[in-house]
mmCIF file with all atom_site columns, C-alpha atoms and ligand atoms in Angstrom:
data_model
loop_
_atom_site.group_PDB
_atom_site.id
_atom_site.type_symbol
_atom_site.label_atom_id
_atom_site.label_alt_id
_atom_site.label_comp_id
_atom_site.label_asym_id
_atom_site.label_entity_id
_atom_site.label_seq_id
_atom_site.pdbx_PDB_ins_code
_atom_site.Cartn_x
_atom_site.Cartn_y
_atom_site.Cartn_z
_atom_site.occupancy
_atom_site.B_iso_or_equiv
_atom_site.pdbx_formal_charge
_atom_site.auth_seq_id
_atom_site.auth_comp_id
_atom_site.auth_asym_id
_atom_site.auth_atom_id
_atom_site.pdbx_PDB_model_num
ATOM   1   C  CA  . MET A 1 1   ? 14.931  -9.943  3.824   1.00 0.00 ? 164 MET A CA  1
ATOM   2   C  CA  . ARG A 1 2   ? 17.237  -8.393  1.257   1.00 0.00 ? 165 ARG A CA  1
ATOM   3   C  CA  . TRP A 1 3   ? 18.069  -9.537  -2.256  1.00 0.00 ? 166 TRP A CA  1
ATOM   4   C  CA  . ARG A 1 4   ? 21.569  -10.403 -3.362  1.00 0.00 ? 167 ARG A CA  1
ATOM   5   C  CA  . ALA A 1 5   ? 23.230  -8.920  -6.432  1.00 0.00 ? 168 ALA A CA  1
ATOM   6   C  CA  . GLY A 1 6   ? 22.451  -11.012 -9.501  1.00 0.00 ? 169 GLY A CA  1
ATOM   7   C  CA  . GLU A 1 7   ? 19.053  -12.266 -8.349  1.00 0.00 ? 170 GLU A CA  1
ATOM   8   C  CA  . THR A 1 8   ? 16.008  -11.773 -10.585 1.00 0.00 ? 171 THR A CA  1
ATOM   9   C  CA  . VAL A 1 9   ? 13.139  -9.727  -9.183  1.00 0.00 ? 172 VAL A CA  1
ATOM   10  C  CA  . VAL A 1 10  ? 9.961   -8.226  -10.598 1.00 0.00 ? 173 VAL A CA  1
ATOM   11  C  CA  . LEU A 1 11  ? 9.136   -4.541  -10.343 1.00 0.00 ? 174 LEU A CA  1
ATOM   12  C  CA  . ARG A 1 12  ? 5.410   -4.114  -10.754 1.00 0.00 ? 175 ARG A CA  1
ATOM   13  C  CA  . ASP A 1 13  ? 3.064   -1.194  -11.182 1.00 0.00 ? 176 ASP A CA  1
ATOM   14  C  CA  . ILE A 1 14  ? -0.152  -1.838  -9.262  1.00 0.00 ? 177 ILE A CA  1
ATOM   15  C  CA  . TRP A 1 15  ? -3.349  0.003   -10.134 1.00 0.00 ? 178 TRP A CA  1
ATOM   16  C  CA  . ARG A 1 16  ? -6.502  -0.441  -8.030  1.00 0.00 ? 179 ARG A CA  1
ATOM   17  C  CA  . GLY A 1 17  ? -5.249  -3.746  -6.614  1.00 0.00 ? 180 GLY A CA  1
ATOM   18  C  CA  . ARG A 1 18  ? -4.264  -5.303  -9.948  1.00 0.00 ? 181 ARG A CA  1
ATOM   19  C  CA  . VAL A 1 19  ? -1.002  -5.588  -11.844 1.00 0.00 ? 182 VAL A CA  1
ATOM   20  C  CA  . TRP A 1 20  ? -0.724  -2.739  -14.367 1.00 0.00 ? 183 TRP A CA  1
ATOM   21  C  CA  . ALA A 1 21  ? 2.805   -3.589  -15.566 1.00 0.00 ? 184 ALA A CA  1
ATOM   22  C  CA  . ALA A 1 22  ? 5.590   -6.006  -14.613 1.00 0.00 ? 185 ALA A CA  1
ATOM   23  C  CA  . LYS A 1 23  ? 9.302   -5.763  -15.433 1.00 0.00 ? 186 LYS A CA  1
ATOM   24  C  CA  . PRO A 1 24  ? 11.875  -8.517  -14.789 1.00 0.00 ? 187 PRO A CA  1
ATOM   25  C  CA  . LEU A 1 25  ? 15.083  -6.972  -13.430 1.00 0.00 ? 188 LEU A CA  1
ATOM   26  C  CA  . ILE A 1 26  ? 18.427  -8.026  -11.989 1.00 0.00 ? 189 ILE A CA  1
ATOM   27  C  CA  . VAL A 1 27  ? 19.293  -6.815  -8.499  1.00 0.00 ? 190 VAL A CA  1
ATOM   28  C  CA  . VAL A 1 28  ? 22.472  -4.721  -8.416  1.00 0.00 ? 191 VAL A CA  1
ATOM   29  C  CA  . ALA A 1 29  ? 22.100  -3.407  -4.846  1.00 0.00 ? 192 ALA A CA  1
ATOM   30  C  CA  . ASP A 1 30  ? 19.478  -3.757  -2.128  1.00 0.00 ? 193 ASP A CA  1
ATOM   31  C  CA  . THR A 1 31  ? 20.821  -1.785  0.826   1.00 0.00 ? 194 THR A CA  1
ATOM   32  C  CA  . PRO A 1 32  ? 19.350  0.717   3.311   1.00 0.00 ? 195 PRO A CA  1
ATOM   33  C  CA  . ALA A 1 33  ? 20.962  3.486   1.225   1.00 0.00 ? 196 ALA A CA  1
ATOM   34  C  CA  . LEU A 1 34  ? 19.831  2.503   -2.265  1.00 0.00 ? 197 LEU A CA  1
ATOM   35  C  CA  . THR A 1 35  ? 17.882  0.061   -4.404  1.00 0.00 ? 198 THR A CA  1
ATOM   36  C  CA  . ALA A 1 36  ? 19.620  -0.489  -7.776  1.00 0.00 ? 199 ALA A CA  1
ATOM   37  C  CA  . LEU A 1 37  ? 17.973  -2.664  -10.444 1.00 0.00 ? 200 LEU A CA  1
ATOM   38  C  CA  . TRP A 1 38  ? 19.183  -3.520  -13.932 1.00 0.00 ? 201 TRP A CA  1
ATOM   39  C  CA  . MET A 1 39  ? 16.856  -3.555  -16.931 1.00 0.00 ? 202 MET A CA  1
ATOM   40  C  CA  . MET A 1 40  ? 18.781  -5.732  -19.312 1.00 0.00 ? 203 MET A CA  1
ATOM   41  C  CA  . PRO A 1 41  ? 18.476  -5.501  -23.097 1.00 0.00 ? 204 PRO A CA  1
ATOM   42  C  CA  . GLY A 1 42  ? 16.361  -8.435  -24.277 1.00 0.00 ? 205 GLY A CA  1
ATOM   43  C  CA  . ALA A 1 43  ? 14.279  -8.675  -21.083 1.00 0.00 ? 206 ALA A CA  1
ATOM   44  C  CA  . VAL A 1 44  ? 10.545  -9.000  -21.789 1.00 0.00 ? 207 VAL A CA  1
ATOM   45  C  CA  . SER A 1 45  ? 8.095   -6.992  -19.658 1.00 0.00 ? 208 SER A CA  1
ATOM   46  C  CA  . LYS A 1 46  ? 4.305   -7.141  -19.462 1.00 0.00 ? 209 LYS A CA  1
ATOM   47  C  CA  . LEU A 1 47  ? 2.836   -3.732  -20.232 1.00 0.00 ? 210 LEU A CA  1
ATOM   48  C  CA  . PRO A 1 48  ? -0.835  -2.679  -20.296 1.00 0.00 ? 211 PRO A CA  1
ATOM   49  C  CA  . ALA A 1 49  ? -2.931  -2.726  -23.460 1.00 0.00 ? 212 ALA A CA  1
ATOM   50  C  CA  . LEU A 1 50  ? -6.564  -2.174  -24.367 1.00 0.00 ? 213 LEU A CA  1
ATOM   51  C  CA  . ALA A 1 51  ? -8.691  -5.189  -25.356 1.00 0.00 ? 214 ALA A CA  1
ATOM   52  C  CA  . ASP A 1 52  ? -7.681  -4.669  -29.032 1.00 0.00 ? 215 ASP A CA  1
ATOM   53  C  CA  . GLY A 1 53  ? -3.978  -4.787  -28.100 1.00 0.00 ? 216 GLY A CA  1
ATOM   54  C  CA  . THR A 1 54  ? -3.284  -1.038  -28.310 1.00 0.00 ? 217 THR A CA  1
ATOM   55  C  CA  . PRO A 1 55  ? -0.674  -0.042  -25.697 1.00 0.00 ? 218 PRO A CA  1
ATOM   56  C  CA  . VAL A 1 56  ? -2.061  2.297   -23.022 1.00 0.00 ? 219 VAL A CA  1
ATOM   57  C  CA  . ARG A 1 57  ? -0.155  4.538   -20.586 1.00 0.00 ? 220 ARG A CA  1
ATOM   58  C  CA  . ILE A 1 58  ? -2.892  6.319   -18.654 1.00 0.00 ? 221 ILE A CA  1
ATOM   59  C  CA  . PRO A 1 59  ? -4.698  3.997   -16.211 1.00 0.00 ? 222 PRO A CA  1
ATOM   60  C  CA  . VAL A 1 60  ? -8.053  2.723   -17.477 1.00 0.00 ? 223 VAL A CA  1
ATOM   61  C  CA  . ARG A 1 61  ? -10.776 0.467   -16.022 1.00 0.00 ? 224 ARG A CA  1
ATOM   62  C  CA  . GLU A 1 62  ? -10.009 -2.695  -17.973 1.00 0.00 ? 225 GLU A CA  1
ATOM   63  C  CA  . TRP A 1 63  ? -6.775  -3.778  -19.537 1.00 0.00 ? 226 TRP A CA  1
ATOM   64  C  CA  . SER A 1 64  ? -4.790  -6.770  -20.710 1.00 0.00 ? 227 SER A CA  1
ATOM   65  C  CA  . PHE A 1 65  ? -1.064  -7.066  -21.408 1.00 0.00 ? 228 PHE A CA  1
ATOM   66  C  CA  . TYR A 1 66  ? 1.361   -7.117  -24.288 1.00 0.00 ? 229 TYR A CA  1
ATOM   67  C  CA  . ASP A 1 67  ? 4.976   -8.286  -24.285 1.00 0.00 ? 230 ASP A CA  1
ATOM   68  C  CA  . LYS A 1 68  ? 7.539   -5.509  -24.604 1.00 0.00 ? 231 LYS A CA  1
ATOM   69  C  CA  . THR A 1 69  ? 11.201  -6.349  -25.196 1.00 0.00 ? 232 THR A CA  1
ATOM   70  C  CA  . TRP A 1 70  ? 13.728  -3.797  -23.879 1.00 0.00 ? 233 TRP A CA  1
ATOM   71  C  CA  . ARG A 1 71  ? 15.891  -2.859  -26.870 1.00 0.00 ? 234 ARG A CA  1
ATOM   72  C  CA  . ASP A 1 72  ? 19.257  -1.160  -27.371 1.00 0.00 ? 235 ASP A CA  1
ATOM   73  C  CA  . GLY A 1 73  ? 21.171  -0.179  -24.230 1.00 0.00 ? 236 GLY A CA  1
ATOM   74  C  CA  . GLY A 1 74  ? 20.150  -1.245  -20.747 1.00 0.00 ? 237 GLY A CA  1
ATOM   75  C  CA  . ALA A 1 75  ? 18.878  0.975   -17.969 1.00 0.00 ? 238 ALA A CA  1
ATOM   76  C  CA  . LEU A 1 76  ? 19.958  1.029   -14.340 1.00 0.00 ? 239 LEU A CA  1
ATOM   77  C  CA  . PHE A 1 77  ? 17.140  2.047   -11.988 1.00 0.00 ? 240 PHE A CA  1
ATOM   78  C  CA  . LEU A 1 78  ? 18.507  3.850   -8.899  1.00 0.00 ? 241 LEU A CA  1
ATOM   79  C  CA  . ILE A 1 79  ? 15.930  4.381   -6.156  1.00 0.00 ? 242 ILE A CA  1
ATOM   80  C  CA  . PRO A 1 80  ? 16.795  6.201   -2.918  1.00 0.00 ? 243 PRO A CA  1
ATOM   81  C  CA  . PRO A 1 81  ? 14.952  4.861   0.169   1.00 0.00 ? 244 PRO A CA  1
ATOM   82  C  CA  . GLY A 1 82  ? 11.365  6.108   0.347   1.00 0.00 ? 245 GLY A CA  1
ATOM   83  C  CA  . ALA A 1 83  ? 11.718  8.218   -2.810  1.00 0.00 ? 246 ALA A CA  1
ATOM   84  C  CA  . ALA A 1 84  ? 8.651   8.814   -4.998  1.00 0.00 ? 247 ALA A CA  1
ATOM   85  C  CA  . HIS A 1 85  ? 10.857  8.555   -8.083  1.00 0.00 ? 248 HIS A CA  1
ATOM   86  C  CA  . ALA A 1 86  ? 13.517  6.397   -9.694  1.00 0.00 ? 249 ALA A CA  1
ATOM   87  C  CA  . VAL A 1 87  ? 16.622  7.740   -11.413 1.00 0.00 ? 250 VAL A CA  1
ATOM   88  C  CA  . TRP A 1 88  ? 17.315  5.805   -14.604 1.00 0.00 ? 251 TRP A CA  1
ATOM   89  C  CA  . ALA A 1 89  ? 20.805  5.765   -16.098 1.00 0.00 ? 252 ALA A CA  1
ATOM   90  C  CA  . MET A 1 90  ? 20.156  4.945   -19.752 1.00 0.00 ? 253 MET A CA  1
ATOM   91  C  CA  . TRP A 1 91  ? 23.079  3.351   -21.554 1.00 0.00 ? 254 TRP A CA  1
ATOM   92  C  CA  . SER A 1 92  ? 24.043  3.414   -25.210 1.00 0.00 ? 255 SER A CA  1
ATOM   93  C  CA  . PRO A 1 93  ? 23.815  0.149   -27.178 1.00 0.00 ? 256 PRO A CA  1
ATOM   94  C  CA  . GLY A 1 94  ? 26.970  -1.806  -26.340 1.00 0.00 ? 257 GLY A CA  1
ATOM   95  C  CA  . HIS A 1 95  ? 27.138  -0.138  -22.903 1.00 0.00 ? 258 HIS A CA  1
ATOM   96  C  CA  . THR A 1 96  ? 29.799  2.385   -23.913 1.00 0.00 ? 259 THR A CA  1
ATOM   97  C  CA  . HIS A 1 97  ? 28.347  5.410   -22.077 1.00 0.00 ? 260 HIS A CA  1
ATOM   98  C  CA  . VAL A 1 98  ? 25.295  6.832   -20.295 1.00 0.00 ? 261 VAL A CA  1
ATOM   99  C  CA  . GLN A 1 99  ? 23.273  8.492   -23.061 1.00 0.00 ? 262 GLN A CA  1
ATOM   100 C  CA  . SER A 1 100 ? 20.843  10.223  -20.758 1.00 0.00 ? 263 SER A CA  1
ATOM   101 C  CA  . TRP A 1 101 ? 19.468  10.324  -17.269 1.00 0.00 ? 264 TRP A CA  1
ATOM   102 C  CA  . TYR A 1 102 ? 15.769  9.964   -16.695 1.00 0.00 ? 265 TYR A CA  1
ATOM   103 C  CA  . ILE A 1 103 ? 13.671  10.598  -13.609 1.00 0.00 ? 266 ILE A CA  1
ATOM   104 C  CA  . ASN A 1 104 ? 10.651  8.318   -13.476 1.00 0.00 ? 267 ASN A CA  1
ATOM   105 C  CA  . LEU A 1 105 ? 7.986   9.620   -11.095 1.00 0.00 ? 268 LEU A CA  1
ATOM   106 C  CA  . GLN A 1 106 ? 6.385   6.727   -9.246  1.00 0.00 ? 269 GLN A CA  1
ATOM   107 C  CA  . GLU A 1 107 ? 5.011   5.716   -5.850  1.00 0.00 ? 270 GLU A CA  1
ATOM   108 C  CA  . PRO A 1 108 ? 7.615   4.779   -3.193  1.00 0.00 ? 271 PRO A CA  1
ATOM   109 C  CA  . LEU A 1 109 ? 8.682   1.120   -3.456  1.00 0.00 ? 272 LEU A CA  1
ATOM   110 C  CA  . ARG A 1 110 ? 6.846   -1.525  -1.438  1.00 0.00 ? 273 ARG A CA  1
ATOM   111 C  CA  . ARG A 1 111 ? 8.743   -4.776  -0.915  1.00 0.00 ? 274 ARG A CA  1
ATOM   112 C  CA  . THR A 1 112 ? 6.973   -7.979  -2.041  1.00 0.00 ? 275 THR A CA  1
ATOM   113 C  CA  . ARG A 1 113 ? 7.713   -11.703 -2.141  1.00 0.00 ? 276 ARG A CA  1
ATOM   114 C  CA  . LEU A 1 114 ? 8.916   -11.300 -5.752  1.00 0.00 ? 277 LEU A CA  1
ATOM   115 C  CA  . GLY A 1 115 ? 10.594  -7.890  -5.618  1.00 0.00 ? 278 GLY A CA  1
ATOM   116 C  CA  . TRP A 1 116 ? 8.882   -4.508  -5.340  1.00 0.00 ? 279 TRP A CA  1
ATOM   117 C  CA  . ASP A 1 117 ? 5.575   -2.865  -6.185  1.00 0.00 ? 280 ASP A CA  1
ATOM   118 C  CA  . THR A 1 118 ? 5.064   0.771   -7.152  1.00 0.00 ? 281 THR A CA  1
ATOM   119 C  CA  . MET A 1 119 ? 2.838   2.722   -9.557  1.00 0.00 ? 282 MET A CA  1
ATOM   120 C  CA  . ASP A 1 120 ? 4.151   4.785   -12.427 1.00 0.00 ? 283 ASP A CA  1
ATOM   121 C  CA  . GLN A 1 121 ? 2.800   8.344   -12.380 1.00 0.00 ? 284 GLN A CA  1
ATOM   122 C  CA  . VAL A 1 122 ? 3.077   9.012   -16.161 1.00 0.00 ? 285 VAL A CA  1
ATOM   123 C  CA  . LEU A 1 123 ? 5.047   12.283  -15.762 1.00 0.00 ? 286 LEU A CA  1
ATOM   124 C  CA  . ASP A 1 124 ? 8.804   11.920  -16.303 1.00 0.00 ? 287 ASP A CA  1
ATOM   125 C  CA  . ILE A 1 125 ? 11.889  14.104  -16.555 1.00 0.00 ? 288 ILE A CA  1
ATOM   126 C  CA  . THR A 1 126 ? 14.842  13.867  -18.928 1.00 0.00 ? 289 THR A CA  1
ATOM   127 C  CA  . VAL A 1 127 ? 18.233  15.109  -17.733 1.00 0.00 ? 290 VAL A CA  1
ATOM   128 C  CA  . ALA A 1 128 ? 21.180  15.873  -20.028 1.00 0.00 ? 291 ALA A CA  1
ATOM   129 C  CA  . PRO A 1 129 ? 24.088  13.379  -19.731 1.00 0.00 ? 292 PRO A CA  1
ATOM   130 C  CA  . ASP A 1 130 ? 26.309  16.135  -18.265 1.00 0.00 ? 293 ASP A CA  1
ATOM   131 C  CA  . LEU A 1 131 ? 23.582  17.044  -15.701 1.00 0.00 ? 294 LEU A CA  1
ATOM   132 C  CA  . THR A 1 132 ? 23.375  20.671  -16.850 1.00 0.00 ? 295 THR A CA  1
ATOM   133 C  CA  . ALA A 1 133 ? 19.730  20.784  -17.988 1.00 0.00 ? 296 ALA A CA  1
ATOM   134 C  CA  . TRP A 1 134 ? 16.413  19.017  -17.479 1.00 0.00 ? 297 TRP A CA  1
ATOM   135 C  CA  . ALA A 1 135 ? 12.952  18.963  -19.074 1.00 0.00 ? 298 ALA A CA  1
ATOM   136 C  CA  . TRP A 1 136 ? 9.539   17.487  -18.362 1.00 0.00 ? 299 TRP A CA  1
ATOM   137 C  CA  . LYS A 1 137 ? 8.520   14.528  -20.506 1.00 0.00 ? 300 LYS A CA  1
ATOM   138 C  CA  . ASP A 1 138 ? 4.966   13.329  -21.167 1.00 0.00 ? 301 ASP A CA  1
ATOM   139 C  CA  . GLU A 1 139 ? 3.509   16.447  -19.538 1.00 0.00 ? 302 GLU A CA  1
ATOM   140 C  CA  . GLN A 1 140 ? 0.525   16.378  -21.920 1.00 0.00 ? 303 GLN A CA  1
ATOM   141 C  CA  . GLU A 1 141 ? -0.319  12.783  -21.007 1.00 0.00 ? 304 GLU A CA  1
ATOM   142 C  CA  . PHE A 1 142 ? -0.021  13.670  -17.333 1.00 0.00 ? 305 PHE A CA  1
ATOM   143 C  CA  . THR A 1 143 ? -2.420  16.616  -17.778 1.00 0.00 ? 306 THR A CA  1
ATOM   144 C  CA  . GLU A 1 144 ? -4.875  14.262  -19.522 1.00 0.00 ? 307 GLU A CA  1
ATOM   145 C  CA  . ALA A 1 145 ? -4.589  11.743  -16.694 1.00 0.00 ? 308 ALA A CA  1
ATOM   146 C  CA  . VAL A 1 146 ? -5.315  14.410  -14.076 1.00 0.00 ? 309 VAL A CA  1
ATOM   147 C  CA  . ALA A 1 147 ? -8.245  15.704  -16.158 1.00 0.00 ? 310 ALA A CA  1
ATOM   148 C  CA  . ALA A 1 148 ? -9.562  12.117  -16.310 1.00 0.00 ? 311 ALA A CA  1
ATOM   149 C  CA  . GLY A 1 149 ? -9.429  11.925  -12.502 1.00 0.00 ? 312 GLY A CA  1
ATOM   150 C  CA  . VAL A 1 150 ? -6.587  9.382   -12.284 1.00 0.00 ? 313 VAL A CA  1
ATOM   151 C  CA  . TRP A 1 151 ? -4.868  11.727  -9.806  1.00 0.00 ? 314 TRP A CA  1
ATOM   152 C  CA  . SER A 1 152 ? -6.421  14.614  -7.874  1.00 0.00 ? 315 SER A CA  1
ATOM   153 C  CA  . GLY A 1 153 ? -5.176  18.184  -8.208  1.00 0.00 ? 316 GLY A CA  1
ATOM   154 C  CA  . GLY A 1 154 ? -3.401  17.836  -4.861  1.00 0.00 ? 317 GLY A CA  1
ATOM   155 C  CA  . GLN A 1 155 ? -1.732  14.586  -5.897  1.00 0.00 ? 318 GLN A CA  1
ATOM   156 C  CA  . ALA A 1 156 ? -0.677  16.164  -9.207  1.00 0.00 ? 319 ALA A CA  1
ATOM   157 C  CA  . CYS A 1 157 ? 0.981   19.046  -7.298  1.00 0.00 ? 320 CYS A CA  1
ATOM   158 C  CA  . ALA A 1 158 ? 2.846   16.572  -5.077  1.00 0.00 ? 321 ALA A CA  1
ATOM   159 C  CA  . ILE A 1 159 ? 4.027   14.569  -8.112  1.00 0.00 ? 322 ILE A CA  1
ATOM   160 C  CA  . ARG A 1 160 ? 5.300   17.735  -9.832  1.00 0.00 ? 323 ARG A CA  1
ATOM   161 C  CA  . SER A 1 161 ? 7.034   18.908  -6.645  1.00 0.00 ? 324 SER A CA  1
ATOM   162 C  CA  . GLU A 1 162 ? 8.792   15.558  -6.314  1.00 0.00 ? 325 GLU A CA  1
ATOM   163 C  CA  . GLY A 1 163 ? 9.966   15.926  -9.920  1.00 0.00 ? 326 GLY A CA  1
ATOM   164 C  CA  . GLU A 1 164 ? 11.265  19.461  -9.337  1.00 0.00 ? 327 GLU A CA  1
ATOM   165 C  CA  . ARG A 1 165 ? 13.176  18.346  -6.217  1.00 0.00 ? 328 ARG A CA  1
ATOM   166 C  CA  . ALA A 1 166 ? 14.677  15.355  -8.034  1.00 0.00 ? 329 ALA A CA  1
ATOM   167 C  CA  . ALA A 1 167 ? 15.682  17.528  -11.027 1.00 0.00 ? 330 ALA A CA  1
ATOM   168 C  CA  . ALA A 1 168 ? 17.341  20.041  -8.672  1.00 0.00 ? 331 ALA A CA  1
ATOM   169 C  CA  . ARG A 1 169 ? 19.293  17.166  -7.112  1.00 0.00 ? 332 ARG A CA  1
ATOM   170 C  CA  . ALA A 1 170 ? 20.448  16.109  -10.586 1.00 0.00 ? 333 ALA A CA  1
ATOM   171 C  CA  . LEU A 1 171 ? 21.738  19.586  -11.429 1.00 0.00 ? 334 LEU A CA  1
ATOM   172 C  CA  . ALA A 1 172 ? 23.431  19.788  -8.016  1.00 0.00 ? 335 ALA A CA  1
ATOM   173 C  CA  . GLY A 1 173 ? 25.079  16.397  -8.611  1.00 0.00 ? 336 GLY A CA  1
ATOM   174 C  CA  . ALA A 1 174 ? 23.527  14.979  -5.410  1.00 0.00 ? 337 ALA A CA  1
ATOM   175 C  CA  . PRO A 1 175 ? 23.307  11.179  -4.915  1.00 0.00 ? 338 PRO A CA  1
ATOM   176 C  CA  . PRO A 1 176 ? 22.698  8.982   -6.827  1.00 0.00 ? 339 PRO A CA  1
ATOM   177 C  CA  . PHE A 1 177 ? 24.044  11.389  -9.515  1.00 0.00 ? 340 PHE A CA  1
ATOM   178 C  CA  . ARG A 1 178 ? 27.842  11.732  -9.641  1.00 0.00 ? 341 ARG A CA  1
ATOM   179 C  CA  . ASP A 1 179 ? 28.253  8.603   -7.526  1.00 0.00 ? 342 ASP A CA  1
ATOM   180 C  CA  . GLY A 1 180 ? 30.206  6.885   -10.303 1.00 0.00 ? 343 GLY A CA  1
ATOM   181 C  CA  . TRP A 1 181 ? 27.278  4.818   -11.595 1.00 0.00 ? 344 TRP A CA  1
ATOM   182 C  CA  . GLU A 1 182 ? 28.080  6.003   -15.130 1.00 0.00 ? 345 GLU A CA  1
ATOM   183 C  CA  . ARG A 1 183 ? 31.180  3.771   -14.929 1.00 0.00 ? 346 ARG A CA  1
ATOM   184 C  CA  . TRP A 1 184 ? 29.202  0.719   -13.723 1.00 0.00 ? 347 TRP A CA  1
ATOM   185 C  CA  . THR A 1 185 ? 29.077  -2.358  -15.935 1.00 0.00 ? 348 THR A CA  1
ATOM   186 C  CA  . PRO A 1 186 ? 26.817  -5.418  -15.645 1.00 0.00 ? 349 PRO A CA  1
ATOM   187 C  CA  . ASP A 1 187 ? 28.222  -8.871  -14.903 1.00 0.00 ? 350 ASP A CA  1
ATOM   188 C  CA  . PRO A 1 188 ? 28.491  -10.509 -18.358 1.00 0.00 ? 351 PRO A CA  1
ATOM   189 C  CA  . MET A 1 189 ? 27.449  -13.855 -16.804 1.00 0.00 ? 352 MET A CA  1
ATOM   190 C  CA  . TRP A 1 190 ? 23.992  -12.599 -15.852 1.00 0.00 ? 353 TRP A CA  1
ATOM   191 C  CA  . PRO A 1 191 ? 21.283  -14.288 -17.918 1.00 0.00 ? 354 PRO A CA  1
ATOM   192 C  CA  . ILE A 1 192 ? 18.414  -12.243 -19.346 1.00 0.00 ? 355 ILE A CA  1
ATOM   193 C  CA  . PRO A 1 193 ? 15.896  -12.148 -16.467 1.00 0.00 ? 356 PRO A CA  1
ATOM   194 C  CA  . MET A 1 194 ? 12.413  -13.566 -17.000 1.00 0.00 ? 357 MET A CA  1
ATOM   195 C  CA  . LEU A 1 195 ? 9.213   -12.830 -15.086 1.00 0.00 ? 358 LEU A CA  1
ATOM   196 C  CA  . PRO A 1 196 ? 8.821   -15.306 -12.218 1.00 0.00 ? 359 PRO A CA  1
ATOM   197 C  CA  . VAL A 1 197 ? 5.692   -17.425 -11.774 1.00 0.00 ? 360 VAL A CA  1
ATOM   198 C  CA  . GLY A 1 198 ? 3.110   -15.417 -9.838  1.00 0.00 ? 361 GLY A CA  1
ATOM   199 C  CA  . TRP A 1 199 ? 4.076   -12.047 -11.362 1.00 0.00 ? 362 TRP A CA  1
ATOM   200 C  CA  . ASP A 1 200 ? 0.364   -11.394 -11.988 1.00 0.00 ? 363 ASP A CA  1
ATOM   201 C  CA  . VAL A 1 201 ? -0.837  -12.249 -8.473  1.00 0.00 ? 364 VAL A CA  1
ATOM   202 C  CA  . VAL A 1 202 ? -1.309  -9.407  -5.978  1.00 0.00 ? 365 VAL A CA  1
ATOM   203 C  CA  . GLU A 1 203 ? -1.286  -10.606 -2.371  1.00 0.00 ? 366 GLU A CA  1
HETATM 204 MG MG1 . LIG B 2 .   ? 7.116   7.092   -16.078 1.00 0.00 ? 97  LIG B MG1 1
#
């Protein structure tokens, strides 16, 4: 089964069999070549928090959720088939231009009844809008997570290698970079997506 453009799906992070985070997104493309999902300004995600409500990014034993509204420009998530990362095109407020590219390291997508499941791997990469330079982001948090045993040394190496490969693709202008996505615009008729019933249930 494939989703049609304009349908609402949920992209979830799953940690130890439970929902860690859930984002409502609009499907832009669901083809064998690419998954493209739109994070629309105003959409409200469920993100993890400690019992006292403090947001948390490194997986912990117990967590609850807080509501996080996506502000400013939207983000288009571009995920090649089987990739352990997503390329985010981050737009300016008002959707005038892509302000930056972002590589989000995450587990390969798994299709679900409501959309897709993955797990964010904390480490990210920022890429200049003209694709001439890149830098690690949240490297310190990633080091802390590995020290806390969230990922093994071997897993950490694999996550870093995936990031280096994806960054090299960005600088080389390989797909999905330089595919014209920076000229893409959302359908103005799309409503702000909301999390579907059952977003918190893992089958
Ligand atoms: Mg990330």
